[in-house]
PDB file of C-alpha atoms in Angstrom:
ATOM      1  CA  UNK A   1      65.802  31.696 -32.000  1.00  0.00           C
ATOM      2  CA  UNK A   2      62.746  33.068 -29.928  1.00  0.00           C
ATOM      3  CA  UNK A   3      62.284  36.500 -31.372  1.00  0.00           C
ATOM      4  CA  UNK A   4      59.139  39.332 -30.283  1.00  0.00           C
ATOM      5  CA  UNK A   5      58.332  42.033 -32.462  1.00  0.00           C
ATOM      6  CA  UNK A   6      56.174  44.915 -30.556  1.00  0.00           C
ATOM      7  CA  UNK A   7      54.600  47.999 -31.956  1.00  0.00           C
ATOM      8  CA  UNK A   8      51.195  49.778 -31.611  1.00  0.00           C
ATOM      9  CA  UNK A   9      53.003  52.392 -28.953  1.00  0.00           C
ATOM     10  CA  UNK A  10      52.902  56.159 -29.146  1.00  0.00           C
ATOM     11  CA  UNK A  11      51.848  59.577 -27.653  1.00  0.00           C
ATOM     12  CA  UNK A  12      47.694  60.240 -26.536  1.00  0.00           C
ATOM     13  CA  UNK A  13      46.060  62.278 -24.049  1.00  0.00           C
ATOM     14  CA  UNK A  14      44.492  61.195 -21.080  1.00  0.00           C
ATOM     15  CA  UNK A  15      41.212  59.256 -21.347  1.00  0.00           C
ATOM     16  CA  UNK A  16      42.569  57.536 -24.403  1.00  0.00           C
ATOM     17  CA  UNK A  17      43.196  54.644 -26.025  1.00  0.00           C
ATOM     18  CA  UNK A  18      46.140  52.728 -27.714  1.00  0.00           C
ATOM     19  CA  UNK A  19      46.636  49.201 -28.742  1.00  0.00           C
ATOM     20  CA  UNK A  20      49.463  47.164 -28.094  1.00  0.00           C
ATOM     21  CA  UNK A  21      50.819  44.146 -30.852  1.00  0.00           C
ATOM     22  CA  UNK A  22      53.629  41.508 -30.119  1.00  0.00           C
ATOM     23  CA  UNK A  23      54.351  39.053 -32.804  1.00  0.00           C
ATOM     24  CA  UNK A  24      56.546  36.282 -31.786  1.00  0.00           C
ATOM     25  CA  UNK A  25      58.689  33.507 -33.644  1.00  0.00           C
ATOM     26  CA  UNK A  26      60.957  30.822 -32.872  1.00  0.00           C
ATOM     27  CA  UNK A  27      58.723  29.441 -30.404  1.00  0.00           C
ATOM     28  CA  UNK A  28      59.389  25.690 -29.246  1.00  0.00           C
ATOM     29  CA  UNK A  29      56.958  25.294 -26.754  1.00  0.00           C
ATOM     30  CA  UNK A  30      53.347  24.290 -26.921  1.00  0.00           C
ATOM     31  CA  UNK A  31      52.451  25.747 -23.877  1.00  0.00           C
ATOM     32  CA  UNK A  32      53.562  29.396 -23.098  1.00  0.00           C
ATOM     33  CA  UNK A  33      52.923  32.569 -20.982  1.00  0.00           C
ATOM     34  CA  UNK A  34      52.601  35.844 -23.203  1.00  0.00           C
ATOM     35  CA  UNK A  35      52.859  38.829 -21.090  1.00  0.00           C
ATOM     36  CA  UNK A  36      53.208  42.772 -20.863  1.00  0.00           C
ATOM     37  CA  UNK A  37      55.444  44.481 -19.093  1.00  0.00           C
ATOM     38  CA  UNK A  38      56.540  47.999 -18.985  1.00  0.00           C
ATOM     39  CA  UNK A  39      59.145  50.457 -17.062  1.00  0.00           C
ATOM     40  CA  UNK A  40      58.857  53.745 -16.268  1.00  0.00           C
ATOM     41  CA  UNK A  41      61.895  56.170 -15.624  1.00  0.00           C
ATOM     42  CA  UNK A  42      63.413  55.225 -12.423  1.00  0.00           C
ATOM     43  CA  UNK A  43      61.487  52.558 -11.643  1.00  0.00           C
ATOM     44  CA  UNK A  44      61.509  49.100 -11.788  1.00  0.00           C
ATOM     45  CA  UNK A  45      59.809  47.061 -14.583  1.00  0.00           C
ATOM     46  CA  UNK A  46      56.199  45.881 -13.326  1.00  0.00           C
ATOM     47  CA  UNK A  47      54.224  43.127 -14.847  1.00  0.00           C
ATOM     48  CA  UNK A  48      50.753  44.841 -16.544  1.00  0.00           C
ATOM     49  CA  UNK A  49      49.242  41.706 -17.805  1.00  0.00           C
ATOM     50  CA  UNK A  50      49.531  38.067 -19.111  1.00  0.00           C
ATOM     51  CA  UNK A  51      47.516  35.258 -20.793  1.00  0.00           C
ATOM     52  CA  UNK A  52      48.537  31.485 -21.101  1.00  0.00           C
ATOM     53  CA  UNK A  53      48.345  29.998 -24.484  1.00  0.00           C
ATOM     54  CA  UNK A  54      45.765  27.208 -23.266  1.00  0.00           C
ATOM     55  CA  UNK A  55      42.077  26.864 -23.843  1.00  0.00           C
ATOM     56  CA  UNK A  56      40.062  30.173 -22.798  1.00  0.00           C
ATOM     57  CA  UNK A  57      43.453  31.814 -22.085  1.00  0.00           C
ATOM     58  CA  UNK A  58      43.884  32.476 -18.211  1.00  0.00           C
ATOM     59  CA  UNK A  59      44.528  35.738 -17.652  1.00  0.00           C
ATOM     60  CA  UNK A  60      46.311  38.085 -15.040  1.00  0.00           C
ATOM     61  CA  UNK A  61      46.261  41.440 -14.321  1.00  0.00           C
ATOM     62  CA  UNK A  62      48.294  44.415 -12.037  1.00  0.00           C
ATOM     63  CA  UNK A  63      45.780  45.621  -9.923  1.00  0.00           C
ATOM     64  CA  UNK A  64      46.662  49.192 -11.319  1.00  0.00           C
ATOM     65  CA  UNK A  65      45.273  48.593 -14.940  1.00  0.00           C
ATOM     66  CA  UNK A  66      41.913  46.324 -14.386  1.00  0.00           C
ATOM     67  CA  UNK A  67      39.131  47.349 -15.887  1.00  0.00           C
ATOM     68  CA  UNK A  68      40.908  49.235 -18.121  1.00  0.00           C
ATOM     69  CA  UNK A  69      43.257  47.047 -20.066  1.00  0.00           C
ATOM     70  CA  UNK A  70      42.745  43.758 -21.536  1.00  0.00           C
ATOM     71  CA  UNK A  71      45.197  41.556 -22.743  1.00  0.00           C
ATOM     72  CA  UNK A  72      43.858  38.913 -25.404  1.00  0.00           C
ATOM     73  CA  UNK A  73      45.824  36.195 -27.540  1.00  0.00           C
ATOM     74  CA  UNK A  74      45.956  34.952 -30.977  1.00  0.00           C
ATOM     75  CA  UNK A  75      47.753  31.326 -30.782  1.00  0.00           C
ATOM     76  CA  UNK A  76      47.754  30.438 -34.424  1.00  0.00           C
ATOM     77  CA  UNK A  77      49.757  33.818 -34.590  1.00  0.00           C
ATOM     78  CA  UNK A  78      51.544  33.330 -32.073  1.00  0.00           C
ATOM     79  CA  UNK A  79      50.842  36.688 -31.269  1.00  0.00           C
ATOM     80  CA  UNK A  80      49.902  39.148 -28.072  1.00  0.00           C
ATOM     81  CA  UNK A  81      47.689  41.759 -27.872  1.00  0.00           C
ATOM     82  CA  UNK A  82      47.123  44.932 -25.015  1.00  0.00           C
ATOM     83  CA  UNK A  83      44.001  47.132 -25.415  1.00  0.00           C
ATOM     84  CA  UNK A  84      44.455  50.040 -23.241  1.00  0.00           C
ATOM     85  CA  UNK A  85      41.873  52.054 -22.485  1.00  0.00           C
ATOM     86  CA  UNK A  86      41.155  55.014 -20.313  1.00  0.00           C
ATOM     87  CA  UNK A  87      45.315  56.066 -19.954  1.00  0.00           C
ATOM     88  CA  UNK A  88      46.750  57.715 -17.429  1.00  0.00           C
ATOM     89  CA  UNK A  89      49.423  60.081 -16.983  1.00  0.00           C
ATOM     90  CA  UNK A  90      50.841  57.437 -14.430  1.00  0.00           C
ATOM     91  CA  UNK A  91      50.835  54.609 -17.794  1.00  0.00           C
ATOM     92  CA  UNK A  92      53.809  56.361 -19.323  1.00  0.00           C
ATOM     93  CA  UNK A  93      56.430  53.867 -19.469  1.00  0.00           C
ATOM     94  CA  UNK A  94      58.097  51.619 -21.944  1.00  0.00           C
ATOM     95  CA  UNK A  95      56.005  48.283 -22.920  1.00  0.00           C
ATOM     96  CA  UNK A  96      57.906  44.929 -23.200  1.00  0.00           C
ATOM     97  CA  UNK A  97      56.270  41.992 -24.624  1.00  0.00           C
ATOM     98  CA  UNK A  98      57.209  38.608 -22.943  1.00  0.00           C
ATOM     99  CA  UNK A  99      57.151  34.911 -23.422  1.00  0.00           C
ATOM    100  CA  UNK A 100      58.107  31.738 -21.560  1.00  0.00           C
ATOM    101  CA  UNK A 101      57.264  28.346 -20.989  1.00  0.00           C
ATOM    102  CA  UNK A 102      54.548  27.597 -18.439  1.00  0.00           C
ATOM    103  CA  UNK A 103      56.647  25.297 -16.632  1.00  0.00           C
ATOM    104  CA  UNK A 104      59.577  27.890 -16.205  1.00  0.00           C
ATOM    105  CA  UNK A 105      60.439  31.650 -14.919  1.00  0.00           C
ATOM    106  CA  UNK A 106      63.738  31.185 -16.143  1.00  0.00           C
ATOM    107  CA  UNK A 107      63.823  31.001 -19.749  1.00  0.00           C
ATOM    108  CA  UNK A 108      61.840  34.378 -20.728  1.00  0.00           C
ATOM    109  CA  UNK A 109      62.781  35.975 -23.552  1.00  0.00           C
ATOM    110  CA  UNK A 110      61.681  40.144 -24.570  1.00  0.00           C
ATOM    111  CA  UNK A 111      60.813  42.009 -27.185  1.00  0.00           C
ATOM    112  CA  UNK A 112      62.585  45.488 -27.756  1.00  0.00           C
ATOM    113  CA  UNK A 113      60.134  47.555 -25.649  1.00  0.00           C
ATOM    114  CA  UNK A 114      57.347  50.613 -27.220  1.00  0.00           C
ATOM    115  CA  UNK A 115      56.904  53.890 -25.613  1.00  0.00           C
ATOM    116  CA  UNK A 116      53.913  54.780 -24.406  1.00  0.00           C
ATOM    117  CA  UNK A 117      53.437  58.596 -23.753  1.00  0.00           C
ATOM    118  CA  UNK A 118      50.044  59.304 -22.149  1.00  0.00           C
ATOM    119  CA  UNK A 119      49.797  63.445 -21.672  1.00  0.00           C
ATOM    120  CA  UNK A 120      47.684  64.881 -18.612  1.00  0.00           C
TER     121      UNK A 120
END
């Protein structure tokens, strides 16, 4: 059973920095996508960022957070990391961490979500 573990959220003032951990188990697949999401209040949930588990990790980023988050990944861990610096009022949302196969969009499987406050 596929199972994601998130924490690293909390409250911080604009212009500052929190760190984002996912640890994931149950994984069958060699090659996955890990992946951020997040959802703010009356909104839908976005993708932030994501990383592939092959070698030098491709990466992909919302347009909204480059150059100010960076996603990185520890395979032997099987684990997925969000630096996020520089936050914004606008970041406030709940974080999901996310995994699935490379070769499918179907089979994706979430962690329990982190709130990130970010206070102007």
């Amino acid at each position: 059973q596929v199972q994601l573990v998130e924490s690293g959220g909390g409250l911080v003032q604009a212009g500052g920095s929190l760190r984002l951990s996912c640890a994931a188990s149950g994984l069958y697949w060699s090659d996955v996508v890990m992946g951020w999401y997040r959802q703010a209040p009356g909104k839908q949930r976005e993708l932030v960022a994501s990383i592939t588990s092959g070698s030098g990790g491709s990466t992909n980023y919302a347009d909204s957070v480059k150059g100010r988050f960076t996603i990185s990944r520890d395979n032997a861990k099987n684990a997925v990391y969000l630096q996020m610096n520089s936050l914004k009022a606008e970041d406030t949302a709940v974080y999901y961490c996310n995994v699935r196969p490379t070769w499918s969009f179907a089979m994706n499987y979430w962690g329990q979500g982190t709130q990130v406050t970010v206070s102007s």
